[in-house]
Coordinates of C-alpha atoms in Angstrom, one line a residue:
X1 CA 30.2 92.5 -42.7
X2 CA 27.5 92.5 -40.0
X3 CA 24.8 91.7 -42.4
X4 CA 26.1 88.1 -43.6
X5 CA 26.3 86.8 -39.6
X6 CA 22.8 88.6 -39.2
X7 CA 21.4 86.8 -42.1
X8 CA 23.1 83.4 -41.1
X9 CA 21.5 83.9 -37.8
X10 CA 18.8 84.1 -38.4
X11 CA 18.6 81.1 -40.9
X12 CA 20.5 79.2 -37.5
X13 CA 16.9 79.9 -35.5
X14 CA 15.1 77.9 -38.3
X15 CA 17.3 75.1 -38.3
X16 CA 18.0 74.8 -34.8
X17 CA 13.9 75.3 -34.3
X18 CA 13.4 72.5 -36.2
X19 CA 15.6 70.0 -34.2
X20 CA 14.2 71.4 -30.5
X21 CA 11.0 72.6 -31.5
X22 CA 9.8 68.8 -31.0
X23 CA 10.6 69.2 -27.1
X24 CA 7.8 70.6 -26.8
X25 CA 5.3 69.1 -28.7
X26 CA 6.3 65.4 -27.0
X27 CA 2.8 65.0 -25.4
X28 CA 0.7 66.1 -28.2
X29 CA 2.6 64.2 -30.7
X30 CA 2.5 61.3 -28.7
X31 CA -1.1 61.6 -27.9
X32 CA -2.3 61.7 -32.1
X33 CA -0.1 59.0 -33.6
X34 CA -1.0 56.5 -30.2
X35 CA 2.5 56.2 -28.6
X36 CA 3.5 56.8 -25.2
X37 CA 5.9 59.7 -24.4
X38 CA 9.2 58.0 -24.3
X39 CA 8.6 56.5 -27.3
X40 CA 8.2 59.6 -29.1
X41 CA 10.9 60.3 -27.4
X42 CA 13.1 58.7 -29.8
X43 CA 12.5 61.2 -32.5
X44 CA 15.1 63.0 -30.6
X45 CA 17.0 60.3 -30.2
X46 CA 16.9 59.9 -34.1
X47 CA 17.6 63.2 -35.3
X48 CA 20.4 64.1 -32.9
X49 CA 21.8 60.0 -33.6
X50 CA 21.7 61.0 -36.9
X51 CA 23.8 64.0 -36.6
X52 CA 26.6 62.1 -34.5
X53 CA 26.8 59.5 -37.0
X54 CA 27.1 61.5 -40.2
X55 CA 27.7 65.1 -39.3
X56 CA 31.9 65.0 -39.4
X57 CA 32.1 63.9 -42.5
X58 CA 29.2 65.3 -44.2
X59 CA 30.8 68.8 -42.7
X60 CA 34.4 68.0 -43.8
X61 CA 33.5 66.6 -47.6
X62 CA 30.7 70.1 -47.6
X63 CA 33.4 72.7 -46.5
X64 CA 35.1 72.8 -50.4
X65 CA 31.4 73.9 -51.6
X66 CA 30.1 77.3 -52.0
X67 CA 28.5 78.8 -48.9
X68 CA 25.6 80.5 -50.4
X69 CA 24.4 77.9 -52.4
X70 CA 25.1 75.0 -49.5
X71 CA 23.4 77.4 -47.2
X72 CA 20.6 77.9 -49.5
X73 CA 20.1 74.1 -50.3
X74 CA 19.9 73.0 -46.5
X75 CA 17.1 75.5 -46.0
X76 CA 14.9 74.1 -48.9
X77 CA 15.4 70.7 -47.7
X78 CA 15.0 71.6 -43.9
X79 CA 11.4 73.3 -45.4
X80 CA 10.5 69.9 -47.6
X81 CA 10.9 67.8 -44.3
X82 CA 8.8 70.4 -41.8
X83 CA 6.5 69.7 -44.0
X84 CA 6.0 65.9 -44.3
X85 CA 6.0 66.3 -40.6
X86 CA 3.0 68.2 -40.6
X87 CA 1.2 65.6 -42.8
X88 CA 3.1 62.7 -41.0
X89 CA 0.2 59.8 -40.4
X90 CA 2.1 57.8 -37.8
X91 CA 5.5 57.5 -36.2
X92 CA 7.4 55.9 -38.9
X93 CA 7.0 58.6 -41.5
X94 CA 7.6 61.2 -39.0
X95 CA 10.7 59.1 -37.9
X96 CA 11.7 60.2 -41.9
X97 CA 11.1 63.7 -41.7
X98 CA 13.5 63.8 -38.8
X99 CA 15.7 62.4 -40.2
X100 CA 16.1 64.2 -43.8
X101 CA 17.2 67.7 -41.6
X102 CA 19.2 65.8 -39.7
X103 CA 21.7 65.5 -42.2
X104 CA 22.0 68.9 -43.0
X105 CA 22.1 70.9 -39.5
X106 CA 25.5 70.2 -38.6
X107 CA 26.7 71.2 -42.4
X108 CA 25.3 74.7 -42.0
X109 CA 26.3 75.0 -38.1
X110 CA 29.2 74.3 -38.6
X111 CA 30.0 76.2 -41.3
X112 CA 28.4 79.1 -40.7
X113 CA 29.9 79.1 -37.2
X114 CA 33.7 78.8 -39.2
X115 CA 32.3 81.8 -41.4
X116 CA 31.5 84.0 -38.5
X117 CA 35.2 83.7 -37.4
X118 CA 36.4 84.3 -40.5
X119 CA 34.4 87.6 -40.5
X120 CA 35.7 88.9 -37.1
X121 CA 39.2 86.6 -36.3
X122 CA 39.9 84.1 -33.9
X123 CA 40.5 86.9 -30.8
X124 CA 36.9 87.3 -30.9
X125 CA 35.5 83.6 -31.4
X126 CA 33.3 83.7 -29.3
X127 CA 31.4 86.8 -29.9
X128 CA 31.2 86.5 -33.8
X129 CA 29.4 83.0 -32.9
X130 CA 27.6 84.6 -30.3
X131 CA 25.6 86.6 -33.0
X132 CA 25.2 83.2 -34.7
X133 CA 24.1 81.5 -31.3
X134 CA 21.5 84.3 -30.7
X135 CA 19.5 82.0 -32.9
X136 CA 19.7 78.9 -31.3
X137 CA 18.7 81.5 -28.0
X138 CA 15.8 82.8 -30.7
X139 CA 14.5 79.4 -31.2
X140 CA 14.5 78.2 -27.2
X141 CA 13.2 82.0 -26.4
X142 CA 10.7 81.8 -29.6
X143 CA 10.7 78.8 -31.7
X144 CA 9.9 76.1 -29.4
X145 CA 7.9 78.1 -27.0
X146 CA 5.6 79.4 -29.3
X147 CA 5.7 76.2 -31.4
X148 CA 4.0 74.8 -28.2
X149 CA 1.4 77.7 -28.0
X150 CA 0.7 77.0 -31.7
X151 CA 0.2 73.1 -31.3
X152 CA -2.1 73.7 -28.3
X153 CA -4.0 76.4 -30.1
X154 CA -3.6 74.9 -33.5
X155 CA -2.4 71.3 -33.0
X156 CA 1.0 70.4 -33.5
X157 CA 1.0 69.6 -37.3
X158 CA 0.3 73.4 -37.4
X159 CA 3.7 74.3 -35.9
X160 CA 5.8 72.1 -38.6
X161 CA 3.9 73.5 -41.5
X162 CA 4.5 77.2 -40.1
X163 CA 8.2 76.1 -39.7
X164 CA 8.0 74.7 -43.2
X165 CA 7.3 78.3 -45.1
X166 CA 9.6 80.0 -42.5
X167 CA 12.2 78.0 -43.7
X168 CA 11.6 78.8 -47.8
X169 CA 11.5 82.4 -46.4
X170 CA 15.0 82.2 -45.4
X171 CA 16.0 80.6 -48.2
X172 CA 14.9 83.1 -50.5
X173 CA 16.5 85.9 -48.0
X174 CA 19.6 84.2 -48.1
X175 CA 19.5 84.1 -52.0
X176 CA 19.0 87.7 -52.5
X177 CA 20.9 89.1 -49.3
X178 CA 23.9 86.6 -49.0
X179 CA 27.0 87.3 -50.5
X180 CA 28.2 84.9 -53.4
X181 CA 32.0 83.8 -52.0
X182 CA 33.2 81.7 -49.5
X183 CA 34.6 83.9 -46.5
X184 CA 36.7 80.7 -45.8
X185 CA 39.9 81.1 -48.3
X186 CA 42.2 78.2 -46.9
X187 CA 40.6 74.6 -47.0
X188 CA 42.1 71.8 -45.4
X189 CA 42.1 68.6 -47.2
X190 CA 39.6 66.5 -46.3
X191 CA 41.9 63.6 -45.3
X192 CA 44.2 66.3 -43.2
X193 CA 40.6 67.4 -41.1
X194 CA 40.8 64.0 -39.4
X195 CA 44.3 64.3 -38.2
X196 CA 43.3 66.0 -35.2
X197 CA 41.8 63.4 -33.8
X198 CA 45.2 61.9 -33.2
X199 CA 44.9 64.3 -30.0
X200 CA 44.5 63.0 -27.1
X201 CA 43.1 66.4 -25.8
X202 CA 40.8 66.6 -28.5
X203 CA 39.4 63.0 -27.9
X204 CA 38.6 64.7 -24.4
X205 CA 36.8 67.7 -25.8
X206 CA 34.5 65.7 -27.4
X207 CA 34.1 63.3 -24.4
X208 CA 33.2 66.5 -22.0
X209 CA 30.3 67.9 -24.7
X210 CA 29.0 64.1 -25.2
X211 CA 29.1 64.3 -21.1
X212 CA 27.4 68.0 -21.1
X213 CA 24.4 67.3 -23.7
X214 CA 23.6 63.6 -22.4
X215 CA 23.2 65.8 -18.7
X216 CA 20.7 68.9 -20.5
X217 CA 18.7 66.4 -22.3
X218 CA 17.9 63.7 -20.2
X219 CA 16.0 66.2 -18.4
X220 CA 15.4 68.7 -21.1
X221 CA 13.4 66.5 -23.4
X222 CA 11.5 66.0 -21.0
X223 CA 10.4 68.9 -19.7
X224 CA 7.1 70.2 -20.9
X225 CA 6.0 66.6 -19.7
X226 CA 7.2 67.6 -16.3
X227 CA 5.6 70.7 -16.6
X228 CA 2.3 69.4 -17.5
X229 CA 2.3 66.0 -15.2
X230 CA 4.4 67.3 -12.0
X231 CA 3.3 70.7 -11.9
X232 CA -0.2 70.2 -14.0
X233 CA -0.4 73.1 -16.2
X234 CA -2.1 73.6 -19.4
X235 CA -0.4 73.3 -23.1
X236 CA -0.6 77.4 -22.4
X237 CA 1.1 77.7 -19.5
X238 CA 3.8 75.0 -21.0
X239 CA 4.2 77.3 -23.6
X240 CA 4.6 80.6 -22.0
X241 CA 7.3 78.2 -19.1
X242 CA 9.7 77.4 -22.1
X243 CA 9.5 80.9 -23.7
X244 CA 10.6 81.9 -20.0
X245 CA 13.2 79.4 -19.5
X246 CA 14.7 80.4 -23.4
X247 CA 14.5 84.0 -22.9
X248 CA 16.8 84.1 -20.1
X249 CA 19.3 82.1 -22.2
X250 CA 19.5 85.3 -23.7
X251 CA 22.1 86.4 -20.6
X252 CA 23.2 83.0 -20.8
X253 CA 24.4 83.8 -24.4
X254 CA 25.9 86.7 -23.8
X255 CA 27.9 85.4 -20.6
X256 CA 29.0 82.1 -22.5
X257 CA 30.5 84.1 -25.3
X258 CA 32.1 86.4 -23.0
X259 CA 33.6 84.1 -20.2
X260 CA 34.5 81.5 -23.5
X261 CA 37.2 83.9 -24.9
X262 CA 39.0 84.3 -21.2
X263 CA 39.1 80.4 -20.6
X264 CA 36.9 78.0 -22.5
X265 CA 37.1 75.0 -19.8
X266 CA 37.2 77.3 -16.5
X267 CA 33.8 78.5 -18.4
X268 CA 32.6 75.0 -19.1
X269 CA 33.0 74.2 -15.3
X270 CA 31.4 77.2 -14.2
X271 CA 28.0 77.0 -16.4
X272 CA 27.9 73.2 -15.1
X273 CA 28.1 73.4 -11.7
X274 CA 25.2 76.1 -11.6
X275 CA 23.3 73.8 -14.3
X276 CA 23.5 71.2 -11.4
X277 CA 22.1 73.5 -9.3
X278 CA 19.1 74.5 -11.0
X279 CA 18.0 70.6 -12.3
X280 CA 18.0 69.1 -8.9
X281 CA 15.7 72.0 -7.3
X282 CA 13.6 72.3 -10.0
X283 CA 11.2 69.2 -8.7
X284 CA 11.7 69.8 -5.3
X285 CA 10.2 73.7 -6.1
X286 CA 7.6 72.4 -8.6
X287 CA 4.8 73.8 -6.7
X288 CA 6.6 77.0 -5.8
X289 CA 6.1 79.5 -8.6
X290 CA 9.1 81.6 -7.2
X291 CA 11.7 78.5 -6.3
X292 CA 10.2 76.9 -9.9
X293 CA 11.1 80.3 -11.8
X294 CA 14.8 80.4 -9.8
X295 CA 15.1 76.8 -10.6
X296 CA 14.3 77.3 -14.2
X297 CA 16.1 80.2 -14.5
X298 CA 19.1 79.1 -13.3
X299 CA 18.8 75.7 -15.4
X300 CA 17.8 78.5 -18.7
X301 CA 20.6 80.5 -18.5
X302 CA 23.4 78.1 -17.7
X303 CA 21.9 75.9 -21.0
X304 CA 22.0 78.4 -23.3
X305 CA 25.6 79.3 -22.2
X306 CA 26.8 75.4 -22.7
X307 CA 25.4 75.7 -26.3
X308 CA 27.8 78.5 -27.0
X309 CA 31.1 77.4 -24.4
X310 CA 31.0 73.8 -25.8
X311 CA 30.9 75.2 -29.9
X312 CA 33.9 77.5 -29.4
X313 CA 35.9 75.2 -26.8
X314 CA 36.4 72.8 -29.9
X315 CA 36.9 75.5 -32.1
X316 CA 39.7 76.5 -30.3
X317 CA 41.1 73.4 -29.2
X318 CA 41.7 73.0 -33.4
X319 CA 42.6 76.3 -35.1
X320 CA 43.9 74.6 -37.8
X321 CA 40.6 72.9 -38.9
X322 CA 37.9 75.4 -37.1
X323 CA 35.0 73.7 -39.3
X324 CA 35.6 70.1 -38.3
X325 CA 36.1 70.5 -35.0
X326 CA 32.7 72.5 -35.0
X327 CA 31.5 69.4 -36.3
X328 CA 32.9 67.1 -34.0
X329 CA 31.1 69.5 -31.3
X330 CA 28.1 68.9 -32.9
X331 CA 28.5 65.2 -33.8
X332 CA 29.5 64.8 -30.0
X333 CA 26.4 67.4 -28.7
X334 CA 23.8 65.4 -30.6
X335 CA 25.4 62.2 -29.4
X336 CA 24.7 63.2 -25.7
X337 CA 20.8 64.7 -26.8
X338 CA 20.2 60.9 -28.1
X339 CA 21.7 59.3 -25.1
X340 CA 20.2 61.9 -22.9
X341 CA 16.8 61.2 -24.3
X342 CA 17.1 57.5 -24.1
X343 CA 18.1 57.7 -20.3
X344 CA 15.7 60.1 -19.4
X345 CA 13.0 57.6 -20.6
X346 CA 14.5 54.4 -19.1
X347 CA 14.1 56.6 -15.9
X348 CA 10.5 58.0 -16.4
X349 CA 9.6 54.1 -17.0
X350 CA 11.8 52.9 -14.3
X351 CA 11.7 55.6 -11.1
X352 CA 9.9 58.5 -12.5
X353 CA 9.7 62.1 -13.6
X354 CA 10.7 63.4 -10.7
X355 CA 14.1 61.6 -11.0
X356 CA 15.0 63.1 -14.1
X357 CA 16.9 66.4 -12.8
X358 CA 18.8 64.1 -10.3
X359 CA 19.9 62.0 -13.3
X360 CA 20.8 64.8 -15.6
X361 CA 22.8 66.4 -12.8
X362 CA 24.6 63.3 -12.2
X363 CA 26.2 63.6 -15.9
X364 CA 27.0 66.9 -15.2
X365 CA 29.2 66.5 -12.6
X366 CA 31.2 63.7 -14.7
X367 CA 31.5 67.0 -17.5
X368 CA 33.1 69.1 -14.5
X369 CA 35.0 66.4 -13.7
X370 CA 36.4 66.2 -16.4
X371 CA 36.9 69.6 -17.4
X372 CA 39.4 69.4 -14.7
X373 CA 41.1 66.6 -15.6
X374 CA 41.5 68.6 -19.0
X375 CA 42.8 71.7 -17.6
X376 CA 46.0 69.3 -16.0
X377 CA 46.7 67.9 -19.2
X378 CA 46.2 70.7 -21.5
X379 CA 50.4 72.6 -21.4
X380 CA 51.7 68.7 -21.8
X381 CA 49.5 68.2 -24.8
X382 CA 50.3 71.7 -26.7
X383 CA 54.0 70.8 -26.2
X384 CA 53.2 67.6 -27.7
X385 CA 51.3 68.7 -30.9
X386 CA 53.9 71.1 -31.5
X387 CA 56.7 68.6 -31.5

């Protein structure tokens, strides 16, 4: 059963792609339709606002449907809006091509991260959606990295239309490769999904990944600019930073998977205090290639593990409903990207790029904070939910 999680990773680097990829194409994006940079900033804020809003119900109401075919019709419609993006003529249409996938990314990551645990059991979590994260890692290693090389080569509308026919390829390998059934036998009613927000421990899941994702992408958005205005290197040399900075998210991967099925919140504190590390020395080393590539590095790999530790820590913290917790993950994730986006450019306008990591990292220590605070209260609120 290798070949379904494979498959549905692979379709994961297109969709996740096409939500990040736009990191780093800020500046030229902002450049052709005559905005500044924060305000194109908001096309993050947008898509992943988008995704708070409507993904937990979209995901909960979706779950009763045929995976294949669900699958299958995200990927066409994540391929329609790549490509009104690459014929976008200003901000406002772009604004809509942003926010078609939108809809649709937290249906098939949740989902598929629900049919990955199916395949494998919940002992091994974290592993089985470690396959399925290796393409979000694929798409910060490859997708937006070389989606940067291709915009400064190309231009950036260039990059959306090559997304756009990657993504009707994978619909078409999903089609003929993907299994017809739904690996998920046992559906919980829609109206019984919500019922675990009644925990109060759940309530602080969701607070600590809003806290985690506001912290990556107040700086993270931002970060080709940094790259390009702090340490003044070319679109090229952008490019070939990010691919750097994703690729060792490919250890980050593989540690968050690994460290998520031992202790998901002990991981979670773990990945953020080294996060904190590497955003507050990145600036301070931007003209050191060694201390900027140990600064990166460090930020890369501790990134790529949050993606994973934050998916299955709500995953885990709702057995009974796997699938809508994945999506209140994701609703809660995307919720911090908007903020995070926002924030980071109040501060470009008010103090600065080089403020953004010390910002960023001061979220992150609220998330280990409060990781903490969850650990106390985690035995008092099991006893609870089992009474």
């Amino acid at each position: 059963m290798l070949l379904p999680i494979l498959l549905l990773s692979a379709a994961g680097f297109t969709v996740l792609t096409t939500e990040f990829v736009i990191v780093g194409l800020l500046p030229a994006i902002a450049r052709d339709l005559e905005v500044t940079i924060p305000q194109a900033g908001l096309l993050v804020t947008l898509f992943a606002f988008t995704v708070a809003m409507f993904g937990p119900f979209l995901t909960a109401y979706f779950a009763r449907f045929e995976r294949r075919r669900l699958f299958i019709t995200i990927l066409i419609m994540f391929g329609l809006a790549n490509t009104v993006a690459a014929l976008a003529p200003n901000i406002w249409v772009m604004a809509i091509a942003r926010l078609i996938p939108a809809l649709g990314l937290p249906v098939f990551w949740a989902l598929a991260s629900e049919t990955a645990v199916d395949i494998v059991g919940p002992d091994y979590a974290g592993r089985a959606i470690a396959k399925i994260g290796f393409g979000i890692v694929c798409a910060t290693v490859f997708g937006i990295p070389v989606g940067t090389l291709i915009s400064d080569a190309f231009g950036w509308r260039s990059a959306f239309g090559i997304l756009a026919v990657i993504a009707f390829a994978k619909a078409l390998l999903l089609f003929v490769y993907l299994p017809k059934t739904s690996l998920h036998q046992h559906q919980v009613s829609f109206r019984s999904q919500f019922k675990i927000l009644r925990s109060p421990l759940m309530i602080g899941h969701i607070l600590l990944s809003i806290l985690v994702f506001s912290g990556m992408f107040t700086a993270y958005t931002y970060l080709a600019d940094i790259l390009e205005r702090l340490a003044g290197f070319n679109g090229t040399v952008v490019g070939w930073c990010l691919m750097g900075f994703g690729a060792v998210g490919l250890i980050g991967n593989s540690l968050g998977g690994r460290a998520v099925d031992r202790h998901p919140l002990g991981a979670s504190v773990l990945f953020c205090a080294f996060m904190i590390a590497g955003m507050v020395s990145l600036v301070p080393n931007i003209h050191s290639p060694l201390g900027l590539a140990v600064a990166m590095g460090i930020w890369g790999v501790t990134q790529a593990a949050l993606f994973l530790v934050s998916h299955v820590r709500l995953m885990k913290a709702a057995p009974e409903a796997p699938a809508f917790a994945a999506s209140l993950n994701i609703a809660g994730a995307n919720l911090g990207i908007g903020l995070g986006a926002m924030i980071g450019g109040r501060v470009i306008d008010s103090a600065g790029l080089g403020f953004l990591g010390f910002a960023a990292a001061g979220f992150i220590l609220l998330s280990v904070f409060l990781a903490m605070v969850l650990m106390t209260l985690k035995p008092r609120d099991a006893c609870a939910q089992a009474s």
